[in-house]
Amino acid sequence: MDPIRYYDIRYVRGTSTTITVENGDVESAGSNFFGKALIRVLGEKGWGYYCASPFDPDDQTAKQEYIARAARSAKRADVPEEIADVPYGTPRNWACSASEQAAVPIEEKAGLLLKMEAGARLPEICSTSARYSEQYQDVWFEDCNGYAANSSVCRTLFTISAVAARSGNMQMNYEQEAVVGPLNLSAYLGYGEMCAKRAVDLLDASAVSGGRMPAVLDPAIGGVFAHEAVGHASEGDAVRDGVSVLAGKLGTQVGSPLVTIIDDPSIHGYGYEPFDAEGVACGPTELIKNGIMHAYMHSRETLAAVGMETGDAGHARAEPGMQPLVRMSNTYIKEGDASYDEIISECKSGVLLIGSRGGQVDPGRGAFQFNAKYGYRIENGETTTMIRDVSLSGDILSVLHNIALCGSERKMSSGMCGKGQAVPVSDGAPHVYLTEAMVGGSGNA
Amino acid sequence: MPEFDLDAVLRAGEKLADETEVLVLTFEDLSLEQREMAVAAVSEHAGTSVYIRTVSGGRIGVSATSDPTRWEDCLAAAVSSAKLAEPVEGWKGLPGPAVLPAGDDPFDPNLSIDPDTASSLLARMNEGASVHPEARVVTAGVSLSKGSSTLANSHGVWYERNMTGISLGLDAIADGSTGYEYASSPFLSRIDPEKMGEKTAFWATASRNGVAVSTGRRDVVLSEHVVDSLILELFTEAVNGRNVLTGKSVFAGKLGETVADSSVSIADVPMDPKGNSMRRFDTEGTPASRCGILENGVLSSFLYDCKTAAQADTVSTGHALRGGNGATYISPHCLRVSGNVRDVTQEPCLFVREVIGAHTANPLTGEFSVEVANAFLMEGGEFVQPVKKAMIAGNVFEMLQQIDGVSAETRVFDGAVVPKMRIPSMQVIG
């Protein structure tokens, strides 16, 4: 038998159902049934993984065979690895199984989605579509120490989009809500009209001419800023590997004293995990506290590698059948005490960026970029004309110092984060005022 | 695991629907992950995915599973999904058996899915990177895979395809400057691990001590990576028949019109021997064939699967691939870009090897503003100075009309063989 220092098994089984409607018709409605187990073995020097699909949790013979296979793989590894001994914690359980939602016939959900989409068909709208998805996922975790945990979580989301056209000019907008637990579409029927109105408004918006200028971020794009600029660089694997500009910064001032950024898998957001992919339940980790680098997010492996006092385990996440990676869950900038009017007035001349179309970071270089759905120019301390296709980029270590005001109201937004594997996350912020940012746009100065 | 019984699905489907189709994908893969210049983890994976579609009265139902033992649930889900879908106007049925084009599968019989092969590829990448010792290799990975797919339908289609795959990735850092390379191919002989390692370490070291550039307009040369992830990505969305039909493409209604510089042509060539994904048939059984999309700047075709072709009253161009829930989506197999071939970096330019945030470009309008990475001022084909920080902004569809030459050298990505492109007078924000 090959040497085994530790093993665990994470079996994920579930169903996801998606309904897509386009221009008033149900385009498709499909289901995916999945069931995969990852068997993970820590050998003398490193990990071996085996992904089994299908997997029968009651078949003890097959289980032993998979463990032996993963142990054989681990024998090939040659990097000394340790895993930190941490308490498993107590999962904070929200009502997420949503059995009442599962009982609602799919025809009824499709009908509501069509109704929401119909609300988007306003004058000048040439195309509408909407998507509804619900995923029921059951997780069983067990390790070689006899520890076992299981969870049942439902995630539900809808997206609605509209394309507006006028004299050869086309613009699009989309709105999305995503939650853990049930989501009753009938409460969101007004999203169709809201989405379409914004798409029509964008026909009159202009592209901004890029350059360095002050910027105000709304809660959605402020959340992406927290996620891209700080979250990824605070992941324990990037810190361990020396490819984060925040590595080695614990206890040092990395930003304005107004900045506190937290990641918390236990809150009732889209990134909620009762326990992580290593079976560990954790609460909030304050990454930056009053501008000082305070803690990193860790797996048991990166906590052992970087140091027990450098942060919290409980941040390992994985797609079904894939290896745990250090990931964010629900990440946010803590509220300050400025009012929205105060922030816009203080900015004087710059841009207000609203909504997120995604972002990306190179944590090693410390460079990030994200794109807003739209925004407004700020002139003489007031918002004026609408702008579109505007993005923002910066250096993590300088931009954090440029935060001069944080608003008093925070809002979270949901989405997916990719790092080789896609996991559900949420992020949020209050309105945030940056004294200087590099703003990108294709407009001519 | 016993071999999956496709006939059982077709027999069961016969009683429930007008047409039934089943696509089965079996695969095994092995991955090595390197850290601290040694193997840190080894992963193995084997599995079978089943995709089922049923059609009744022109209503298409879809379902999929990664657990073949649940195929009956999957079939039932496809049948109930069909009840919910609108009938496809003009539906002509799933394809019947046809003569497929000659050619090979993307399959390398010499590839063995074993850790020794993978270890040797890792070692060769490291050796290549050692040419630039000031760069530290952070992580590297090798993945080897082998698989086959079988497509069968109730009209008698029964096609098989074998695939192999080798994927390599490497990232390096030198004084806070990063470099990254990725390559994949079905064939071992087309992988050059030493060169990949050398290039990765080169990008990291050469990008150090960058200078600032001023905001303004400059001639820019986009690397093959950037052409692929920014220009071809948005171009592909705009020629997707589904987007055209639903009013989500700026190219809708523009067949026969000039939409690009007259020097530029783009075709999809599924059996291109240089490509990575040679295909004789798509995932619903339509024989694959060359499709000229843009010919001398004129838009000449959109891409369709059977459903969108029926809706557009045309024929499928054989571009159906398969998504996670079993539904088809439209994608090219091997785009070939041709243009005015010249030495694109001979005259002064800003060379952009990579961008951060390509996926945030507006897929409808083509507008983008992204951060550059591994960017250099170039003259006479030589790197003169790395650029520390800048953004480039523009509109992909307007850029198609401004392309001022493409390079002779190309890189092969999973859906395209791509040259560098020179774009005059782009907006650069410094």
XYZ file of C-alpha atoms in Angstrom, chain B:
430
model
C -17.527 0.466 -16.373
C -19.572 -1.349 -19.046
C -19.841 0.340 -22.426
C -22.791 2.676 -22.699
C -25.722 1.223 -24.652
C -26.756 3.939 -27.135
C -29.248 1.611 -28.773
C -31.162 1.331 -25.508
C -31.655 5.110 -25.477
C -32.764 5.175 -29.117
C -35.198 2.280 -28.527
C -36.680 3.967 -25.456
C -36.845 7.316 -27.248
C -38.713 5.782 -30.193
C -41.748 5.278 -27.963
C -41.674 8.817 -26.592
C -40.727 11.157 -29.421
C -40.650 11.636 -33.215
C -36.862 11.823 -33.221
C -34.195 10.888 -30.678
C -30.503 11.684 -30.637
C -27.816 10.588 -28.215
C -24.255 11.816 -28.008
C -21.865 9.974 -25.702
C -18.460 11.275 -24.766
C -15.992 9.051 -22.906
C -12.652 10.341 -21.758
C -9.689 9.851 -19.484
C -7.227 12.494 -18.504
C -4.167 12.930 -16.370
C -2.749 16.210 -15.087
C 0.485 17.147 -13.379
C 0.759 20.359 -11.427
C 4.173 21.827 -10.726
C 5.194 24.143 -7.918
C 8.674 24.944 -6.600
C 10.015 23.291 -9.787
C 8.718 19.871 -8.744
C 5.494 17.925 -9.173
C 3.105 19.011 -6.405
C -0.016 17.097 -7.436
C -1.162 14.421 -9.850
C -4.805 14.114 -10.926
C -6.606 11.394 -12.806
C -10.102 11.555 -14.155
C -12.181 9.234 -16.271
C -15.799 9.561 -17.144
C -18.679 9.442 -19.559
C -21.080 12.241 -20.441
C -24.397 11.601 -22.121
C -26.348 14.236 -24.061
C -29.882 13.393 -25.154
C -32.244 15.344 -27.404
C -35.760 14.419 -28.422
C -37.932 16.155 -31.005
C -41.717 15.948 -31.201
C -43.745 18.133 -33.539
C -40.697 20.363 -34.081
C -40.298 20.899 -30.320
C -36.729 20.131 -29.227
C -36.066 18.801 -25.727
C -32.585 18.591 -24.229
C -30.910 16.996 -21.249
C -27.473 15.816 -20.165
C -25.773 13.827 -17.448
C -22.280 12.990 -16.277
C -23.709 9.872 -14.649
C -24.615 7.366 -17.402
C -26.554 5.241 -14.899
C -29.123 8.080 -14.854
C -29.798 8.056 -18.621
C -33.468 7.193 -18.091
C -33.949 10.322 -15.923
C -32.110 12.220 -18.605
C -34.359 10.919 -21.399
C -37.497 11.719 -19.388
C -36.199 15.246 -18.750
C -35.553 15.741 -22.469
C -39.082 14.604 -23.295
C -40.669 16.989 -20.764
C -38.364 19.800 -21.872
C -39.643 19.336 -25.452
C -43.211 19.864 -24.235
C -42.242 23.293 -22.932
C -40.274 24.495 -25.976
C -41.874 26.340 -28.878
C -42.017 24.324 -32.134
C -39.142 25.308 -34.413
C -40.623 26.957 -37.483
C -39.494 25.160 -40.643
C -37.913 22.233 -38.719
C -36.606 19.756 -41.282
C -35.558 17.037 -38.881
C -32.263 15.829 -37.497
C -29.687 14.935 -40.158
C -29.740 11.487 -41.756
C -26.661 9.432 -42.647
C -24.403 11.212 -45.148
C -21.031 10.805 -46.785
C -18.552 12.500 -44.500
C -15.511 14.370 -45.771
C -12.251 12.457 -45.779
C -9.697 13.289 -43.157
C -8.259 12.366 -39.829
C -9.616 12.828 -36.345
C -7.635 15.032 -33.951
C -6.079 11.889 -32.540
C -2.457 11.017 -31.888
C -2.016 7.232 -31.615
C 1.449 7.822 -30.129
C 0.140 9.731 -27.125
C 0.187 7.712 -23.969
C -1.751 9.035 -20.988
C 0.941 8.365 -18.421
C 2.783 10.390 -15.782
C 6.188 9.834 -17.403
C 5.097 11.552 -20.623
C 3.646 14.426 -18.621
C 6.754 14.706 -16.401
C 8.989 14.860 -19.418
C 6.935 17.721 -20.921
C 7.185 19.619 -17.612
C 10.949 19.128 -17.503
C 11.294 20.380 -21.078
C 9.284 23.541 -20.274
C 11.517 24.179 -17.263
C 14.600 23.711 -19.395
C 13.310 26.282 -21.870
C 12.590 28.751 -19.076
C 16.118 28.368 -17.677
C 17.433 30.405 -20.620
C 16.242 33.497 -18.693
C 17.428 32.721 -15.138
C 16.198 36.032 -13.710
C 12.639 34.791 -14.134
C 11.244 32.402 -11.549
C 8.836 29.760 -12.811
C 5.889 29.944 -10.389
C 3.573 27.181 -11.510
C 3.316 24.918 -14.508
C 0.874 22.268 -15.585
C 0.531 19.501 -18.113
C -2.666 17.726 -18.987
C -2.969 14.694 -21.272
C -6.302 13.367 -22.438
C -7.778 10.734 -24.685
C -11.399 10.178 -25.541
C -14.000 9.307 -28.082
C -17.473 10.458 -28.951
C -20.309 8.572 -30.582
C -23.301 10.311 -32.104
C -26.385 8.307 -32.992
C -29.915 9.287 -33.939
C -33.188 7.658 -34.874
C -32.556 8.344 -38.591
C -29.611 5.955 -38.609
C -26.715 8.316 -38.020
C -23.918 6.541 -36.153
C -20.664 8.473 -36.261
C -17.572 8.077 -34.137
C -14.694 10.428 -33.481
C -11.478 9.914 -31.524
C -9.624 12.717 -29.806
C -6.374 13.219 -27.945
C -5.216 16.382 -26.251
C -2.060 17.807 -24.746
C -2.313 21.086 -22.809
C 0.615 22.944 -21.324
C 0.631 26.088 -19.203
C 3.404 27.965 -17.461
C 3.709 31.245 -15.569
C 6.772 33.103 -14.407
C 7.642 36.262 -12.504
C 10.689 38.548 -12.476
C 10.783 41.561 -10.127
C 6.995 41.953 -10.117
C 6.752 41.467 -13.859
C 4.764 38.441 -14.999
C 4.677 36.202 -18.054
C 2.311 33.435 -19.093
C 2.051 30.952 -21.955
C -0.492 28.292 -22.790
C -0.579 25.809 -25.660
C -2.674 22.853 -26.655
C -2.709 20.378 -29.508
C -4.015 16.910 -30.262
C -0.524 15.935 -31.454
C 2.636 15.569 -29.400
C 4.799 16.490 -32.374
C 3.209 19.953 -32.549
C 3.979 20.866 -28.956
C 7.202 22.736 -28.308
C 7.644 22.806 -24.512
C 11.167 24.306 -24.604
C 9.982 27.261 -26.669
C 6.963 27.760 -24.389
C 9.197 27.824 -21.330
C 11.633 30.202 -22.981
C 8.860 32.581 -24.133
C 7.198 32.657 -20.713
C 10.427 33.566 -18.957
C 11.223 36.058 -21.713
C 7.893 37.929 -21.265
C 8.475 38.164 -17.517
C 12.054 39.436 -17.772
C 11.655 41.676 -20.828
C 8.618 43.461 -19.357
C 10.557 44.787 -16.340
C 11.339 48.475 -15.913
C 8.562 49.585 -18.222
C 8.131 53.190 -19.250
C 4.956 55.241 -19.213
C 3.303 56.197 -22.490
C 1.251 59.304 -23.079
C -2.440 59.269 -23.875
C -3.085 59.620 -27.594
C -3.327 57.702 -30.860
C -0.678 55.161 -31.882
C -0.225 52.323 -34.326
C -0.724 49.104 -32.394
C 0.221 45.520 -33.224
C -1.959 42.959 -31.479
C -0.437 39.548 -30.737
C -2.130 36.348 -31.868
C -3.515 35.946 -28.314
C -5.167 39.347 -28.400
C -6.515 38.886 -31.920
C -8.036 35.594 -30.771
C -9.478 36.705 -27.426
C -10.712 40.116 -28.494
C -11.271 40.366 -32.262
C -12.190 36.807 -33.214
C -14.241 36.320 -30.049
C -16.524 39.257 -30.864
C -16.512 38.519 -34.612
C -17.680 34.978 -33.847
C -20.570 36.302 -31.738
C -21.613 38.643 -34.544
C -21.719 35.879 -37.217
C -23.490 33.413 -34.904
C -26.752 32.603 -36.692
C -28.699 32.628 -33.462
C -27.557 36.154 -32.576
C -28.338 37.250 -36.129
C -31.864 35.804 -35.926
C -32.641 37.282 -32.524
C -31.435 40.803 -33.292
C -28.244 40.594 -31.251
C -25.722 41.067 -34.047
C -24.505 44.236 -35.730
C -24.087 42.091 -38.873
C -27.794 41.154 -39.129
C -29.087 42.068 -42.590
C -25.593 42.848 -43.879
C -24.833 39.704 -45.959
C -23.138 40.863 -49.143
C -22.023 44.142 -47.587
C -18.448 45.240 -47.013
C -17.767 45.114 -43.283
C -13.967 44.843 -43.272
C -10.920 45.992 -45.205
C -10.908 44.386 -48.660
C -7.637 42.607 -47.859
C -9.268 40.595 -45.063
C -10.933 37.187 -45.407
C -12.055 34.860 -42.622
C -13.166 31.289 -43.274
C -13.969 28.346 -41.050
C -12.064 25.277 -42.237
C -13.075 22.332 -40.019
C -10.690 19.848 -41.608
C -7.741 22.235 -41.723
C -4.800 19.930 -40.926
C -3.065 22.777 -39.091
C -6.000 23.244 -36.690
C -6.585 21.697 -33.293
C -10.127 20.411 -33.684
C -10.464 18.695 -37.039
C -14.066 17.661 -37.548
C -15.816 15.597 -40.210
C -19.248 16.196 -38.620
C -20.677 18.508 -35.992
C -22.387 17.372 -32.791
C -25.751 16.852 -34.483
C -24.357 14.943 -37.478
C -24.158 17.614 -40.176
C -21.076 16.970 -42.338
C -18.527 19.716 -41.750
C -17.277 21.763 -44.693
C -15.375 24.959 -45.436
C -17.458 28.070 -44.807
C -16.291 31.434 -46.143
C -17.598 33.973 -43.623
C -15.800 37.099 -44.775
C -14.429 37.176 -48.320
C -12.263 40.141 -49.291
C -14.019 42.246 -46.697
C -17.528 41.213 -47.761
C -19.755 39.370 -45.297
C -20.644 36.130 -47.064
C -22.131 33.704 -44.529
C -23.375 33.274 -40.987
C -22.912 30.101 -38.924
C -25.919 27.868 -38.225
C -26.936 24.662 -36.515
C -30.041 22.711 -37.648
C -32.463 24.708 -35.493
C -31.320 28.195 -36.444
C -30.924 27.121 -40.080
C -34.588 26.061 -40.122
C -35.615 29.369 -38.570
C -33.549 31.278 -41.141
C -34.868 29.099 -43.993
C -31.413 27.914 -44.935
C -29.248 24.858 -44.286
C -27.026 24.112 -41.322
C -23.404 25.087 -41.865
C -22.386 22.288 -39.470
C -21.457 24.455 -36.509
C -23.378 22.800 -33.666
C -21.385 22.140 -30.522
C -22.874 20.927 -27.255
C -23.425 22.848 -24.015
C -23.666 21.600 -20.454
C -27.425 21.012 -20.446
C -27.413 19.189 -23.798
C -28.566 22.091 -25.992
C -26.519 22.984 -29.051
C -24.615 26.218 -29.349
C -22.960 27.621 -32.452
C -19.193 27.893 -32.728
C -16.531 27.791 -35.450
C -14.131 24.838 -35.602
C -11.030 26.381 -37.119
C -11.123 29.999 -38.237
C -8.457 30.959 -40.782
C -7.695 34.638 -41.125
C -6.005 35.937 -44.252
C -4.989 39.468 -45.112
C -2.229 41.605 -46.448
C 0.770 39.656 -45.123
C 3.692 41.830 -44.132
C 6.244 42.421 -41.435
C 3.772 44.090 -39.061
C 6.346 45.242 -36.482
C 8.827 46.758 -38.944
C 7.479 50.282 -38.525
C 7.196 51.852 -35.046
C 4.278 50.509 -33.019
C 2.984 49.578 -29.586
C 3.068 45.767 -29.496
C 0.442 44.303 -27.140
C 1.135 40.717 -26.277
C -1.720 40.298 -23.763
C -4.650 42.272 -22.383
C -6.403 42.105 -19.016
C -10.195 42.095 -19.288
C -10.800 40.985 -22.908
C -14.053 39.369 -21.760
C -15.446 42.738 -20.639
C -15.702 43.948 -24.268
C -19.246 44.748 -25.402
C -20.252 41.716 -27.540
C -23.021 43.626 -29.285
C -21.371 46.914 -30.195
C -17.721 45.807 -30.194
C -16.619 48.599 -27.845
C -13.749 47.763 -25.481
C -11.203 49.389 -23.200
C -8.695 47.005 -21.636
C -5.427 47.062 -19.724
C -2.340 45.924 -21.667
C 0.166 43.363 -20.330
C 3.599 42.498 -21.735
C 3.396 45.506 -24.050
C 6.421 47.000 -25.826
C 7.344 49.919 -28.022
C 8.805 48.343 -31.161
C 10.799 49.642 -34.112
C 12.334 47.748 -37.018
C 10.913 44.510 -35.634
C 12.869 44.919 -32.363
C 11.614 45.465 -28.820
C 12.801 48.959 -27.874
C 11.179 49.537 -24.500
C 8.616 47.725 -22.300
C 5.520 49.737 -21.396
C 4.616 49.839 -17.739
C 0.958 50.604 -17.765
C -1.553 51.566 -20.425
C -5.018 50.860 -21.705
C -6.102 50.470 -25.308
C -9.636 51.304 -26.388
C -11.618 50.992 -29.581
C -14.327 49.143 -31.434
C -13.625 45.673 -32.810
C -15.993 46.045 -35.761
C -14.476 49.382 -36.768
C -10.989 47.853 -36.398
C -11.906 45.177 -38.995
C -12.074 48.004 -41.525
C -8.713 49.421 -40.486
C -6.473 46.321 -40.427
C -3.122 47.381 -41.854
C -1.539 43.985 -42.421
C -1.268 40.601 -40.771
C 1.829 38.598 -39.917
C 2.985 35.548 -41.839
C 3.573 33.636 -38.608
C 0.496 32.276 -36.857
C -0.444 30.561 -33.620
C -2.912 27.741 -33.289
C -5.689 28.017 -30.703
C -8.564 25.630 -30.143
C -10.922 27.324 -32.616
C -8.584 29.273 -34.883
C -5.212 29.680 -36.566
C -4.342 33.308 -35.917
C -1.820 35.905 -37.165
C -0.748 39.161 -35.485
C -2.592 42.262 -36.715
C -1.503 45.844 -37.162
C -4.142 48.490 -36.347
C -3.285 52.100 -37.180
C -4.044 55.017 -34.888
C -5.616 53.245 -31.909
C -6.631 55.091 -28.766
C -3.955 54.464 -26.100
C -4.486 55.716 -22.546
C -1.318 56.142 -20.539
